[in-house]
PDB file of C-alpha atoms in Angstrom:
ATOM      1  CA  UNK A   4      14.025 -19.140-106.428  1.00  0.00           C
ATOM      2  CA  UNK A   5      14.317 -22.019-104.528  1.00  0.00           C
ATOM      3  CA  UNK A   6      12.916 -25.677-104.906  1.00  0.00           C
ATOM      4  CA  UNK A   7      10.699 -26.947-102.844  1.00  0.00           C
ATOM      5  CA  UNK A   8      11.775 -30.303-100.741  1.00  0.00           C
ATOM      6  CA  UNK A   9       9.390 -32.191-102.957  1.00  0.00           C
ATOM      7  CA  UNK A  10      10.858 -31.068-106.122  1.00  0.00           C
ATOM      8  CA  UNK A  11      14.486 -33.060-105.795  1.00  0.00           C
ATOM      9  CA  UNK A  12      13.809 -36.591-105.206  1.00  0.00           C
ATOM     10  CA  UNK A  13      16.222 -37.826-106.860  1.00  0.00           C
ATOM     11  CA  UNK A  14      18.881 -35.599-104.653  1.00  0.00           C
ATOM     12  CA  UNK A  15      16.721 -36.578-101.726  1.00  0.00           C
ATOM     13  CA  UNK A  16      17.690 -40.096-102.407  1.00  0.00           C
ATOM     14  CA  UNK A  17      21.243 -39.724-103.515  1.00  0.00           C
ATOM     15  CA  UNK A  18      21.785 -37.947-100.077  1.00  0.00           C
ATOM     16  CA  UNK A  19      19.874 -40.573 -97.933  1.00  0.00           C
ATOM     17  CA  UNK A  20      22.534 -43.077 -99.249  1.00  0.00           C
ATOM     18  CA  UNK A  21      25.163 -41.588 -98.529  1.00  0.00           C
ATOM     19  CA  UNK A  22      23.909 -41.402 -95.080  1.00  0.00           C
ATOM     20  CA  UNK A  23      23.719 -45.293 -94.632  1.00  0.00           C
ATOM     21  CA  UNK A  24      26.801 -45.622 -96.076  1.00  0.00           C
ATOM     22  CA  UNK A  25      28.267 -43.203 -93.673  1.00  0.00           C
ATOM     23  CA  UNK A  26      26.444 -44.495 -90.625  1.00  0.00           C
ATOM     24  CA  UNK A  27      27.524 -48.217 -91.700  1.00  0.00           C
ATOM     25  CA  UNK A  28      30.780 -46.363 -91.427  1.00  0.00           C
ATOM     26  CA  UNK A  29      30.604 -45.550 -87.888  1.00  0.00           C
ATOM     27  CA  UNK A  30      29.286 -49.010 -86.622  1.00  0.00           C
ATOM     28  CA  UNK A  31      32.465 -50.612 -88.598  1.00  0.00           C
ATOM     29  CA  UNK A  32      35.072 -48.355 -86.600  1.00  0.00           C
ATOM     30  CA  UNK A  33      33.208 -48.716 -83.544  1.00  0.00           C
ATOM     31  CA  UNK A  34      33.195 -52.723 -83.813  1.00  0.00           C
ATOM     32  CA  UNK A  35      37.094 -52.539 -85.208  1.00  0.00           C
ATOM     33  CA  UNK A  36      37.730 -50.560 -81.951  1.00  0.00           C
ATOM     34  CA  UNK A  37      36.493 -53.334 -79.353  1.00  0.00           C
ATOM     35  CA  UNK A  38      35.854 -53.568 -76.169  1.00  0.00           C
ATOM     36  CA  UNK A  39      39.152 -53.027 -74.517  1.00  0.00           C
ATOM     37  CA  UNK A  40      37.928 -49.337 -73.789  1.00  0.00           C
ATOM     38  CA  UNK A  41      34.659 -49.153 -72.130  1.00  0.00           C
ATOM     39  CA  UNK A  42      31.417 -47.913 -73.616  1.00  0.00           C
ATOM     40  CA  UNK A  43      31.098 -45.092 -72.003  1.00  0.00           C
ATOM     41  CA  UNK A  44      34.630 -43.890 -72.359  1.00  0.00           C
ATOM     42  CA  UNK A  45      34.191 -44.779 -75.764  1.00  0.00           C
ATOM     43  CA  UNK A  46      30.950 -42.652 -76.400  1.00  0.00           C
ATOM     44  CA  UNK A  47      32.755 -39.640 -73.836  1.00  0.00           C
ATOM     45  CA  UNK A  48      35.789 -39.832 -76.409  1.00  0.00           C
ATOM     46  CA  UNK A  49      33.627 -39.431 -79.459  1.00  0.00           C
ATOM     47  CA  UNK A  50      31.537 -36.562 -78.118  1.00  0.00           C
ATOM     48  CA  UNK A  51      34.694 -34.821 -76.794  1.00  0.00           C
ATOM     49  CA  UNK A  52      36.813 -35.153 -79.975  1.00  0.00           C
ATOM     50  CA  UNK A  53      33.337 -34.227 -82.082  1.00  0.00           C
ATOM     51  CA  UNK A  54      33.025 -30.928 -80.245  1.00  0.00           C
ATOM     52  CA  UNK A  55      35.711 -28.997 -82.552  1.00  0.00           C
ATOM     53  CA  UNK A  56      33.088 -29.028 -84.979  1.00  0.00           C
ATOM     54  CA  UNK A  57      30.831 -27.095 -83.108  1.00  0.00           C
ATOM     55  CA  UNK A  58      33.570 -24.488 -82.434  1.00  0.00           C
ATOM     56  CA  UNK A  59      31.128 -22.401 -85.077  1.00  0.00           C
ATOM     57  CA  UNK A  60      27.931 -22.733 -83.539  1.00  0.00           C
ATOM     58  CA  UNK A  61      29.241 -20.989 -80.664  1.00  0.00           C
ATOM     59  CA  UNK A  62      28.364 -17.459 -81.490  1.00  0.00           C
ATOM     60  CA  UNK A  63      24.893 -18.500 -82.005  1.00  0.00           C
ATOM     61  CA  UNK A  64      24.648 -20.512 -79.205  1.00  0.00           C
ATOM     62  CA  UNK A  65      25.584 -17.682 -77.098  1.00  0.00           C
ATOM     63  CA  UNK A  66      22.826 -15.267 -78.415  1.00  0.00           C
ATOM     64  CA  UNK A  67      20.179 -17.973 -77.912  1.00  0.00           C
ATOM     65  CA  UNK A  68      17.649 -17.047 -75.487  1.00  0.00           C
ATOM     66  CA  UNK A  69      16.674 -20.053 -73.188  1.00  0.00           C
ATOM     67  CA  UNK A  70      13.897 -20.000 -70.774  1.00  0.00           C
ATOM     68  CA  UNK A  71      13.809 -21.790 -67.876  1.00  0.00           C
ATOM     69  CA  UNK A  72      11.551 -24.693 -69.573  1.00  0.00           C
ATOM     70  CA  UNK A  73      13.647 -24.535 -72.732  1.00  0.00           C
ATOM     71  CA  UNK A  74      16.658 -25.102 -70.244  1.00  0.00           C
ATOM     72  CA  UNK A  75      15.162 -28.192 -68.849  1.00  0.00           C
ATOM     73  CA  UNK A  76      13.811 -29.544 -72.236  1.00  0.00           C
ATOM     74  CA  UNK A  77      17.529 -29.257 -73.484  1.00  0.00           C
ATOM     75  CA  UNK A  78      18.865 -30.957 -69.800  1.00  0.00           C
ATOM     76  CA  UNK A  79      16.413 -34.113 -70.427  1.00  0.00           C
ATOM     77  CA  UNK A  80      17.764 -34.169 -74.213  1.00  0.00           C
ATOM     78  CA  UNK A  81      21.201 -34.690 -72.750  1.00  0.00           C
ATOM     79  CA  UNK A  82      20.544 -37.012 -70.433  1.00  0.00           C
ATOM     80  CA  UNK A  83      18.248 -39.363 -72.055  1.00  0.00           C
ATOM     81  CA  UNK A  84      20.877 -39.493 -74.979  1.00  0.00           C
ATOM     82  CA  UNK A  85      23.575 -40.113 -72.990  1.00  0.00           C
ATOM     83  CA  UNK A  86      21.674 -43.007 -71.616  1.00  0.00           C
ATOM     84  CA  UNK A  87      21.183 -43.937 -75.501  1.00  0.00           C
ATOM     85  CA  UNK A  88      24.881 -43.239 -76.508  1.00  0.00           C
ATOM     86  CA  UNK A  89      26.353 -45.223 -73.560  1.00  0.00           C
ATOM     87  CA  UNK A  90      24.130 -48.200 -74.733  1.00  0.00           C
ATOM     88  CA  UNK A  91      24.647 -48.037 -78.418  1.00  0.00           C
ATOM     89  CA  UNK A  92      28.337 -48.124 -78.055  1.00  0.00           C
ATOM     90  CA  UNK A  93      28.059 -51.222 -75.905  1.00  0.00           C
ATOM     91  CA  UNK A  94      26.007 -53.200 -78.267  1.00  0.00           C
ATOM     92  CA  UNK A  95      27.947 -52.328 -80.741  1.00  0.00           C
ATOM     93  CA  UNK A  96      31.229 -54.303 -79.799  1.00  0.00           C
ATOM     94  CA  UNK A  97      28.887 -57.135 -78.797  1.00  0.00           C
ATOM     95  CA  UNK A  98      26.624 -58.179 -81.662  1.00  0.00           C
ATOM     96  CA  UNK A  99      25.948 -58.440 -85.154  1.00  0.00           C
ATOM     97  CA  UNK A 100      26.441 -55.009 -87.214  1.00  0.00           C
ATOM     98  CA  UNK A 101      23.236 -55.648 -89.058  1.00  0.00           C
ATOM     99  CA  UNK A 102      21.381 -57.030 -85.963  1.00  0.00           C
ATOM    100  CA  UNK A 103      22.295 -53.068 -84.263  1.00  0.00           C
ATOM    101  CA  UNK A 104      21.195 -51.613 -87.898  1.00  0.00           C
ATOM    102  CA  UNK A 105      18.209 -53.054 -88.032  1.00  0.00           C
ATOM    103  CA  UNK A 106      17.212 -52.219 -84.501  1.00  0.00           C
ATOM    104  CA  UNK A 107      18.300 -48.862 -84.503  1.00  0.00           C
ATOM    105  CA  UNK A 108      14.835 -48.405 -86.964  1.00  0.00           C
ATOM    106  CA  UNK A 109      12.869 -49.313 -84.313  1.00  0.00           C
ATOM    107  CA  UNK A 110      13.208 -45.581 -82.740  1.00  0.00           C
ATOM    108  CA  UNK A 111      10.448 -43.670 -84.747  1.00  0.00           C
ATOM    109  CA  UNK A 112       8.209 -46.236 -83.552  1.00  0.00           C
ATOM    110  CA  UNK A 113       9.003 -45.461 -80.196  1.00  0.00           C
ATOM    111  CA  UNK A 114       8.821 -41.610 -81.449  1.00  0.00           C
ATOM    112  CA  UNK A 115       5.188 -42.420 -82.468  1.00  0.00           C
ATOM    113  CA  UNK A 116       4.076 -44.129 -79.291  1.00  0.00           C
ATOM    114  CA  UNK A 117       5.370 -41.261 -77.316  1.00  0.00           C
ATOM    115  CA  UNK A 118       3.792 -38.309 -79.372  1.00  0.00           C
ATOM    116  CA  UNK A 119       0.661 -40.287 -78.734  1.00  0.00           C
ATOM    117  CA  UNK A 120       1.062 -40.767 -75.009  1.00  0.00           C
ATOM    118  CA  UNK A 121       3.257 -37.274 -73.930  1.00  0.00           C
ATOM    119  CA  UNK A 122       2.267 -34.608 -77.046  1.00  0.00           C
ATOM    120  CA  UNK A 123      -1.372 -35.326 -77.637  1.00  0.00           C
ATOM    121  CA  UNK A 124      -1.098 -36.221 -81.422  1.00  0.00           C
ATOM    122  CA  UNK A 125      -3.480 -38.582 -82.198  1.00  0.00           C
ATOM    123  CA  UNK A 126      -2.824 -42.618 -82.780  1.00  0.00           C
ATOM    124  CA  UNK A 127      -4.650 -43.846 -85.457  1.00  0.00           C
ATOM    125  CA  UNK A 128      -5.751 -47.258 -86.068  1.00  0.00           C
ATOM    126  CA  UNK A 129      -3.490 -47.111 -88.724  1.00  0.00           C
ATOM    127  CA  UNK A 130      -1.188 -46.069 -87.144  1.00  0.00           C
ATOM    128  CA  UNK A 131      -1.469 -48.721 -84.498  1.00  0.00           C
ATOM    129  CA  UNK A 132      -0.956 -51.673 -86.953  1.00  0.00           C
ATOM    130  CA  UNK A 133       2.036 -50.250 -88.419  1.00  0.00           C
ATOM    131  CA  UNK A 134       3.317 -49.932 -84.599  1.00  0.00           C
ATOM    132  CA  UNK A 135       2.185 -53.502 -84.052  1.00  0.00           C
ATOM    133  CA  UNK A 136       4.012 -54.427 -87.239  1.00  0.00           C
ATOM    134  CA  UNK A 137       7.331 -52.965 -86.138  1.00  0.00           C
ATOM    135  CA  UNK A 138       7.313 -54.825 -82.732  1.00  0.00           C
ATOM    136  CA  UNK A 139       6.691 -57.771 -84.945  1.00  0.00           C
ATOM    137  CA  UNK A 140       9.789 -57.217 -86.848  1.00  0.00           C
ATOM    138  CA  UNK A 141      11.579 -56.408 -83.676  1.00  0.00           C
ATOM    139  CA  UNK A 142      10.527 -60.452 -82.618  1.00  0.00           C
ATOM    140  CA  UNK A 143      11.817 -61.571 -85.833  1.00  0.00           C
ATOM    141  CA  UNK A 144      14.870 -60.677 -85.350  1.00  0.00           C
ATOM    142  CA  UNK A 145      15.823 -61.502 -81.664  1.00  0.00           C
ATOM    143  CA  UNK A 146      13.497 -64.406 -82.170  1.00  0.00           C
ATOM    144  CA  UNK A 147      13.502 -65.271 -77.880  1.00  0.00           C
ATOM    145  CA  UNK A 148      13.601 -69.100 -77.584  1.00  0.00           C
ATOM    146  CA  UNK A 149      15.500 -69.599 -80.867  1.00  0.00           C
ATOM    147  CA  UNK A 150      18.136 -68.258 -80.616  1.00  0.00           C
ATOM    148  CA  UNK A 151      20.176 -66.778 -77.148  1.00  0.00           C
ATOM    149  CA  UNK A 152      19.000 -62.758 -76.887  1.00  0.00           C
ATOM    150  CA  UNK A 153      21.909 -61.446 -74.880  1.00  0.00           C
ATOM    151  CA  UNK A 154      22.646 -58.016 -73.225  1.00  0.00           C
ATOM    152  CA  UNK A 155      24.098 -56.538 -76.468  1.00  0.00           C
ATOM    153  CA  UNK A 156      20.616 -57.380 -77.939  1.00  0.00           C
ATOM    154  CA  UNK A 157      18.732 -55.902 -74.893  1.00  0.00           C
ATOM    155  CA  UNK A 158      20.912 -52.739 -74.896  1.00  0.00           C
ATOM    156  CA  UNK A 159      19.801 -52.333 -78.286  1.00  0.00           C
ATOM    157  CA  UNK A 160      15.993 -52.799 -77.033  1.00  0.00           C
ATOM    158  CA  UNK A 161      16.459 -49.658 -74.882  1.00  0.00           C
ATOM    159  CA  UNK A 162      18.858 -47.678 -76.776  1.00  0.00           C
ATOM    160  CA  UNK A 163      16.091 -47.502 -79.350  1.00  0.00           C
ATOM    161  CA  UNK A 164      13.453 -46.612 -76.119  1.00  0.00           C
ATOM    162  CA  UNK A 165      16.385 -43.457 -75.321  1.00  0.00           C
ATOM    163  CA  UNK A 166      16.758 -42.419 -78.941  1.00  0.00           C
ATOM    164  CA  UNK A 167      13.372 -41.635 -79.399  1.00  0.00           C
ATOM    165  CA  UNK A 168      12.617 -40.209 -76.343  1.00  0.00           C
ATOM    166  CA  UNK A 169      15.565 -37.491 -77.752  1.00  0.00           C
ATOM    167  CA  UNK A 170      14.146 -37.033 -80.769  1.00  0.00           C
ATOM    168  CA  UNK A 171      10.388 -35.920 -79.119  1.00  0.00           C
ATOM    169  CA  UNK A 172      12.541 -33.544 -76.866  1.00  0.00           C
ATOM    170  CA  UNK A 173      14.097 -32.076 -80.259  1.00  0.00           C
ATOM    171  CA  UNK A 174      11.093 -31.876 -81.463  1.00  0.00           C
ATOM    172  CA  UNK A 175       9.654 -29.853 -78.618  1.00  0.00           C
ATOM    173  CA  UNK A 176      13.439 -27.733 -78.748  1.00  0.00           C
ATOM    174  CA  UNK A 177      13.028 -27.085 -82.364  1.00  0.00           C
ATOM    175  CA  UNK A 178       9.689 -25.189 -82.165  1.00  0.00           C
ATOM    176  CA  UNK A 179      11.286 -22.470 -80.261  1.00  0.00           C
ATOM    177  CA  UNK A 180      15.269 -23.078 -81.078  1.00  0.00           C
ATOM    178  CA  UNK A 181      16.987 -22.579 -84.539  1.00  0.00           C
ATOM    179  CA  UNK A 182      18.567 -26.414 -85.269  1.00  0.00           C
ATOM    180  CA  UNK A 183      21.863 -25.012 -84.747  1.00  0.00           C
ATOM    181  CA  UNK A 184      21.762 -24.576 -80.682  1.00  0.00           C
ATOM    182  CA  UNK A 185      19.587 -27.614 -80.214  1.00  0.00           C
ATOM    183  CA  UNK A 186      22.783 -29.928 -82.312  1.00  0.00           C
ATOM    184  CA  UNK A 187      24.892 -27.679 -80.292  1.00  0.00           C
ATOM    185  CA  UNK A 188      23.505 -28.176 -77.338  1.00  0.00           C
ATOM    186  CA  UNK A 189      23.253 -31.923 -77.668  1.00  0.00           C
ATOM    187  CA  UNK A 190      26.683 -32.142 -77.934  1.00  0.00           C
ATOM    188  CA  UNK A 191      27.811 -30.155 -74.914  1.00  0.00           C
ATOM    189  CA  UNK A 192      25.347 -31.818 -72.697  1.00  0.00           C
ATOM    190  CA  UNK A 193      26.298 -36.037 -74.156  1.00  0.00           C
ATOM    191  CA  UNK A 194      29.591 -34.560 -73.576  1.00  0.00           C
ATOM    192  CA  UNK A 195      29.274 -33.668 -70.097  1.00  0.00           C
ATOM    193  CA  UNK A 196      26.912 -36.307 -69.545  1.00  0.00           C
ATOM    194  CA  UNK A 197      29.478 -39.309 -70.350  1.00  0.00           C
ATOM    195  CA  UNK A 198      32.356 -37.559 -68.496  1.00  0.00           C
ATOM    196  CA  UNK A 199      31.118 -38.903 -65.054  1.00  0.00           C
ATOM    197  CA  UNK A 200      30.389 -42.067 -66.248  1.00  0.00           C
ATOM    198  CA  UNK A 201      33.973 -42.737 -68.444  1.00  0.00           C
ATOM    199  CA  UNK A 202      36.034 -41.359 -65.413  1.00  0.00           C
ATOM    200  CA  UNK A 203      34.520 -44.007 -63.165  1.00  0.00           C
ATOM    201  CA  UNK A 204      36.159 -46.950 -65.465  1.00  0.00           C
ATOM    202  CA  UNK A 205      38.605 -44.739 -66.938  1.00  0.00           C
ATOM    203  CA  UNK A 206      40.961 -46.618 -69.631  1.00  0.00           C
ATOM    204  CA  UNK A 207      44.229 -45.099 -71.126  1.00  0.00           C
ATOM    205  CA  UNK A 208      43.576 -45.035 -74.868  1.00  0.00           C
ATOM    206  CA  UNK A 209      46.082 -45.714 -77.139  1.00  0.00           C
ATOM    207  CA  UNK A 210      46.682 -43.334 -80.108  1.00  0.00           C
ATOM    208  CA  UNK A 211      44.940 -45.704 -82.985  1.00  0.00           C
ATOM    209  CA  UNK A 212      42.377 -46.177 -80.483  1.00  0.00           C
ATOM    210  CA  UNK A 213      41.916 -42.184 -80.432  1.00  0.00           C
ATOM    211  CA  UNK A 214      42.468 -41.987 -84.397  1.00  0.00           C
ATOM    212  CA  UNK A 215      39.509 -44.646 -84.758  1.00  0.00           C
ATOM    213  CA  UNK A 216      37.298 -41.949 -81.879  1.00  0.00           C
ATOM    214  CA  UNK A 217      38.037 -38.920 -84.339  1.00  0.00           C
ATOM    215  CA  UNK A 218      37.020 -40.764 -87.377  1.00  0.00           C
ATOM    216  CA  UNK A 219      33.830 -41.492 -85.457  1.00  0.00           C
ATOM    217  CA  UNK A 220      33.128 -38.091 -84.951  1.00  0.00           C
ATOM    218  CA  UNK A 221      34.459 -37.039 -88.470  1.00  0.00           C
ATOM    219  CA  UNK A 222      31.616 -39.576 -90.192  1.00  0.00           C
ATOM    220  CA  UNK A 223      28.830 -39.437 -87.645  1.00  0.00           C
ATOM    221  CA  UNK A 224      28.863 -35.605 -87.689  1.00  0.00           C
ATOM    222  CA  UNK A 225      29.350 -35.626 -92.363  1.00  0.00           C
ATOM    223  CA  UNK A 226      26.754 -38.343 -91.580  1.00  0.00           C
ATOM    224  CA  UNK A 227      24.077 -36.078 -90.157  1.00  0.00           C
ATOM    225  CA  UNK A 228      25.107 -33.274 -92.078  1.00  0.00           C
ATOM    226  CA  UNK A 229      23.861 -35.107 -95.106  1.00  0.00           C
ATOM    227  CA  UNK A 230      20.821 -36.621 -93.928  1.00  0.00           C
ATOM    228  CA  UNK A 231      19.834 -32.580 -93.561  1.00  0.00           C
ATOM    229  CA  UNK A 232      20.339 -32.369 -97.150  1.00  0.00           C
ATOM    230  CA  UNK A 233      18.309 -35.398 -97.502  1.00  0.00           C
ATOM    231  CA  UNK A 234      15.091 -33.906 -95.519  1.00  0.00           C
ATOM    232  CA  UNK A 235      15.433 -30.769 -97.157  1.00  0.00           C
ATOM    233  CA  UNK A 236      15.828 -32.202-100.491  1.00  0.00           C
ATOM    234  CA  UNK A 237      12.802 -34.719-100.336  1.00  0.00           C
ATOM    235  CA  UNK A 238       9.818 -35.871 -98.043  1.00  0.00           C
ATOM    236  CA  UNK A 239      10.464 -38.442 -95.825  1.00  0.00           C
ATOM    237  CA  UNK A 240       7.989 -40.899 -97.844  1.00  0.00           C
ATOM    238  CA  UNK A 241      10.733 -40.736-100.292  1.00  0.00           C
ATOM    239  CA  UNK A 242      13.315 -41.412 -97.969  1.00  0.00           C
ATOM    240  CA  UNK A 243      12.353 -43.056 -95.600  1.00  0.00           C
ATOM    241  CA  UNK A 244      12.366 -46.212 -97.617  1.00  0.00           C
ATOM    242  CA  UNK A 245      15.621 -45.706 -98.837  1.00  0.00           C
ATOM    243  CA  UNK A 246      17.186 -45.832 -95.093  1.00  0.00           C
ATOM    244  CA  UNK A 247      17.121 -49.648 -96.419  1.00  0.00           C
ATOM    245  CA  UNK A 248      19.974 -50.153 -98.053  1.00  0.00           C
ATOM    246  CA  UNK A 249      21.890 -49.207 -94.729  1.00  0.00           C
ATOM    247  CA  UNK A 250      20.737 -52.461 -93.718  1.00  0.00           C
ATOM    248  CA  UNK A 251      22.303 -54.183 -96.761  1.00  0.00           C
ATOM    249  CA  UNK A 252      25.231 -51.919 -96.288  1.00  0.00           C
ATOM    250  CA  UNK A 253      25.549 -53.294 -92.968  1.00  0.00           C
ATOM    251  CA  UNK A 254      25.224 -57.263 -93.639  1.00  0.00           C
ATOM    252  CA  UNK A 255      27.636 -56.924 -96.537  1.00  0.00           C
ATOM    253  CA  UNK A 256      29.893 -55.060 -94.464  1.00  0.00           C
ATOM    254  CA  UNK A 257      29.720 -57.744 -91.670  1.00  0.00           C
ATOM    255  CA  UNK A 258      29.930 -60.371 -93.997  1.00  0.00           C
ATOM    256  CA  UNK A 259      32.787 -59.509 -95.488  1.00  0.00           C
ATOM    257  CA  UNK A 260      35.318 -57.283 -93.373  1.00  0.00           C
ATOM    258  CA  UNK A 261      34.044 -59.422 -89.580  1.00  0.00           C
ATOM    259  CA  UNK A 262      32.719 -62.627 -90.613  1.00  0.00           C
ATOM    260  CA  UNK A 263      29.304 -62.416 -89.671  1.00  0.00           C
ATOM    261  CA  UNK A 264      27.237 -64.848 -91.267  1.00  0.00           C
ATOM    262  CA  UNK A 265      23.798 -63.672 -93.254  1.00  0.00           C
ATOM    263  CA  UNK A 266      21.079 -63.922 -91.258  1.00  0.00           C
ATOM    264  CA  UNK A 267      17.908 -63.865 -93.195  1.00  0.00           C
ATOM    265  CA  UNK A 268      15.479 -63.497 -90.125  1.00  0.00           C
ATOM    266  CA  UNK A 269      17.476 -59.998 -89.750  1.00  0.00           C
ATOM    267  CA  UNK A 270      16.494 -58.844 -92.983  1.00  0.00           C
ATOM    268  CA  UNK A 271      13.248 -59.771 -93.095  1.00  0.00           C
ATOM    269  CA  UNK A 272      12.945 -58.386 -88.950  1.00  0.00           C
ATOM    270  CA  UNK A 273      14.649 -54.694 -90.803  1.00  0.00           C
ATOM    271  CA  UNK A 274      12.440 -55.192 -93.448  1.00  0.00           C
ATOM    272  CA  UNK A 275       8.954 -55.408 -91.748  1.00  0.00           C
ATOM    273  CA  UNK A 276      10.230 -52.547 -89.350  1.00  0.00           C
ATOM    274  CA  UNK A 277      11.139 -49.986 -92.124  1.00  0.00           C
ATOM    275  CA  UNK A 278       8.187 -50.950 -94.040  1.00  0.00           C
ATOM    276  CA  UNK A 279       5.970 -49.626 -90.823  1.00  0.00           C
ATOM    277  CA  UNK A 280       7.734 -46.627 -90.399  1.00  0.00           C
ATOM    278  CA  UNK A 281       7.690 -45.654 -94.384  1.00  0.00           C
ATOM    279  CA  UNK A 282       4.208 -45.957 -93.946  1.00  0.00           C
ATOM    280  CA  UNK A 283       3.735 -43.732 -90.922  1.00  0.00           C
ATOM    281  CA  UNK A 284       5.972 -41.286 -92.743  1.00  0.00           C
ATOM    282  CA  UNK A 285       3.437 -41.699 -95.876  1.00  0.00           C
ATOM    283  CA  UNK A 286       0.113 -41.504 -93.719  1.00  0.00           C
ATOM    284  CA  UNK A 287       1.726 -37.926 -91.887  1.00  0.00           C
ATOM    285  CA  UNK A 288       2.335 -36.637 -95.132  1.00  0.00           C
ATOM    286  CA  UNK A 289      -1.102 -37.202 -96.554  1.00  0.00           C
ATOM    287  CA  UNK A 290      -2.459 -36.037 -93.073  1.00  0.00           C
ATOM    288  CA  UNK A 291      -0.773 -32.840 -93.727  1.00  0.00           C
ATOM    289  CA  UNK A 292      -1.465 -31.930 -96.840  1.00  0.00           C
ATOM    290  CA  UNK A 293      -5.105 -32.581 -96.088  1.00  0.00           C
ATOM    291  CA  UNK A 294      -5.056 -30.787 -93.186  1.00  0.00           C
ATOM    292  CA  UNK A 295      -5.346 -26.397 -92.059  1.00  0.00           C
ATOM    293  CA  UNK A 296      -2.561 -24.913 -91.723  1.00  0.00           C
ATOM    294  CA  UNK A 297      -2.881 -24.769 -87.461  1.00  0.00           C
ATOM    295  CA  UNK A 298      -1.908 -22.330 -85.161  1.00  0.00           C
ATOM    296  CA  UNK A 299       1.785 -21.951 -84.335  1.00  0.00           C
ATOM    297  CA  UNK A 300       1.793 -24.145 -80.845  1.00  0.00           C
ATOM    298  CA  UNK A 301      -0.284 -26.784 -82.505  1.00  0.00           C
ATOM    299  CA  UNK A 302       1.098 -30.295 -83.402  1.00  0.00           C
ATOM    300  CA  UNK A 303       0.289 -31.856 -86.764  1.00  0.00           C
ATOM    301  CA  UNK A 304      -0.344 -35.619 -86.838  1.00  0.00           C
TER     302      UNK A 304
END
């Protein structure tokens, strides 16, 4: 018999650690690899090099059925992540590794905002302050007037907008798509997305440069692989919180290995954001154990 999610915590955590650690991985390469190669070659690289791992999903893939709205849901996916890819990659060589971690947890508060305003789930007031608290955090850390907010920072801004707009679109994919063609899919479509976009700035790479590219995709695709085992392990009220520590992960790692000073008005920003989300993660889980089981094209708050 198998356990339910709620039954392994403690594997739930173990898993979400390894996560950070793995996504604090990918940030590292990505700053050690520069910005000699352009950001969107960069991300096209990754994607291209991370497709051998999808070599399995084919078969499935192929026997998916995809309407003609599935098709389209699947299309915007692509595109709005490439968007979101293209971005990340450029902050990333320009600014703080913490200062990218802790606004990369500002994309289930855009994922809230736009099940309120595109799904119809409602937006509690709750729900609303934990929102407003996030935005909050987001201040804290660019602090604008303090301290010089440049394009790495606003990439970030909208890189976070793009993420979550992917992850509603998954959502919508996953109620009629096994998980296995919509991560499939994602890949194919980034991949083809970026081509046009790498080609029109296109940058011989060198072979470490390619090495660092593969190791990307080696971690980033472990990395997601184990944040699976995370969900499936524990709620996200348990995890959630622990996403954390990737923060720490990421200032130590700065600190050390790139000489990035501490900044404490990043932690605290990280801190106030995560905090808000761990608590929209708690209030959905209450919600749902509370509420009837509803029909199969229903959305649960």
């Amino acid at each position: 018999m198998s356990m339910s999610a709620s039954s392994r915590p403690g594997w739930g955590i173990i898993w979400m650690i390894v996560t950070g650690v793995l996504f604090v991985g990918v940030t590292a390469l990505v700053k050690v690899l520069g910005t000699r190669i352009p950001a969107p070659e960069a991300a096209f690289l990754r994607y291209l090099l991370g497709l051998v791992f999808f070599i399995p999903m084919l078969p499935s893939m192929l026997r998916a059925r995809l309407t003609r709205r599935m098709t389209g849901i699947l299309m915007a996916r692509g595109m709005v992540h490439t968007v979101g890819v293209a971005l990340w990659f450029f902050a990333m060589a320009r600014i703080p590794i913490a200062d990218v971690t802790a606004m990369n947890y500002l994309s289930p508060i855009y994922v809230t905002l736009g099940a309120a305003l595109f799904l119809g789930e409602r937006l509690a007031l709750r729900r609303v302050m934990a929102v407003v608290a996030a935005l909050v955090g987001a201040l804290i850390i660019l602090r604008p007037g303090f301290r010089e907010v440049g394009p790495g920072h606003l990439a970030m801004l909208f890189t976070a907008v793009f993420f979550g707009a992917s992850y509603l679109l998954a959502k919508l994919a996953s109620d009629d798509l096994p998980p296995v063609v919509v991560v499939g899919m994602l890949s194919i479509t980034v991949t083809i997305g970026l081509a046009p976009l790498a080609i029109a700035n296109w940058v011989v790479p060198t072979m470490p440069e390619l090495l660092i590219l593969l190791a990307v995709a080696c971690i980033a695709t472990t990395g997601h692989y184990t944040m699976t085992l995370a969900f499936r392990a524990a709620p996200l009220t348990v995890t959630q919180p622990v996403t954390f520590l990737q923060l720490v992960w990421a200032v130590a790692l700065g600190a050390i290995f790139f000489g990035e000073g501490v900044d404490p008005y990043v932690i605290l920003g990280g801190l106030v954001i995560v905090g808000s989300v761990s608590f929209i993660s708690w209030r959905e889980a209450v919600l749902k154990r509370k509420a009837v089981t509803p029909a199969f094209h229903q959305t649960k708050n």
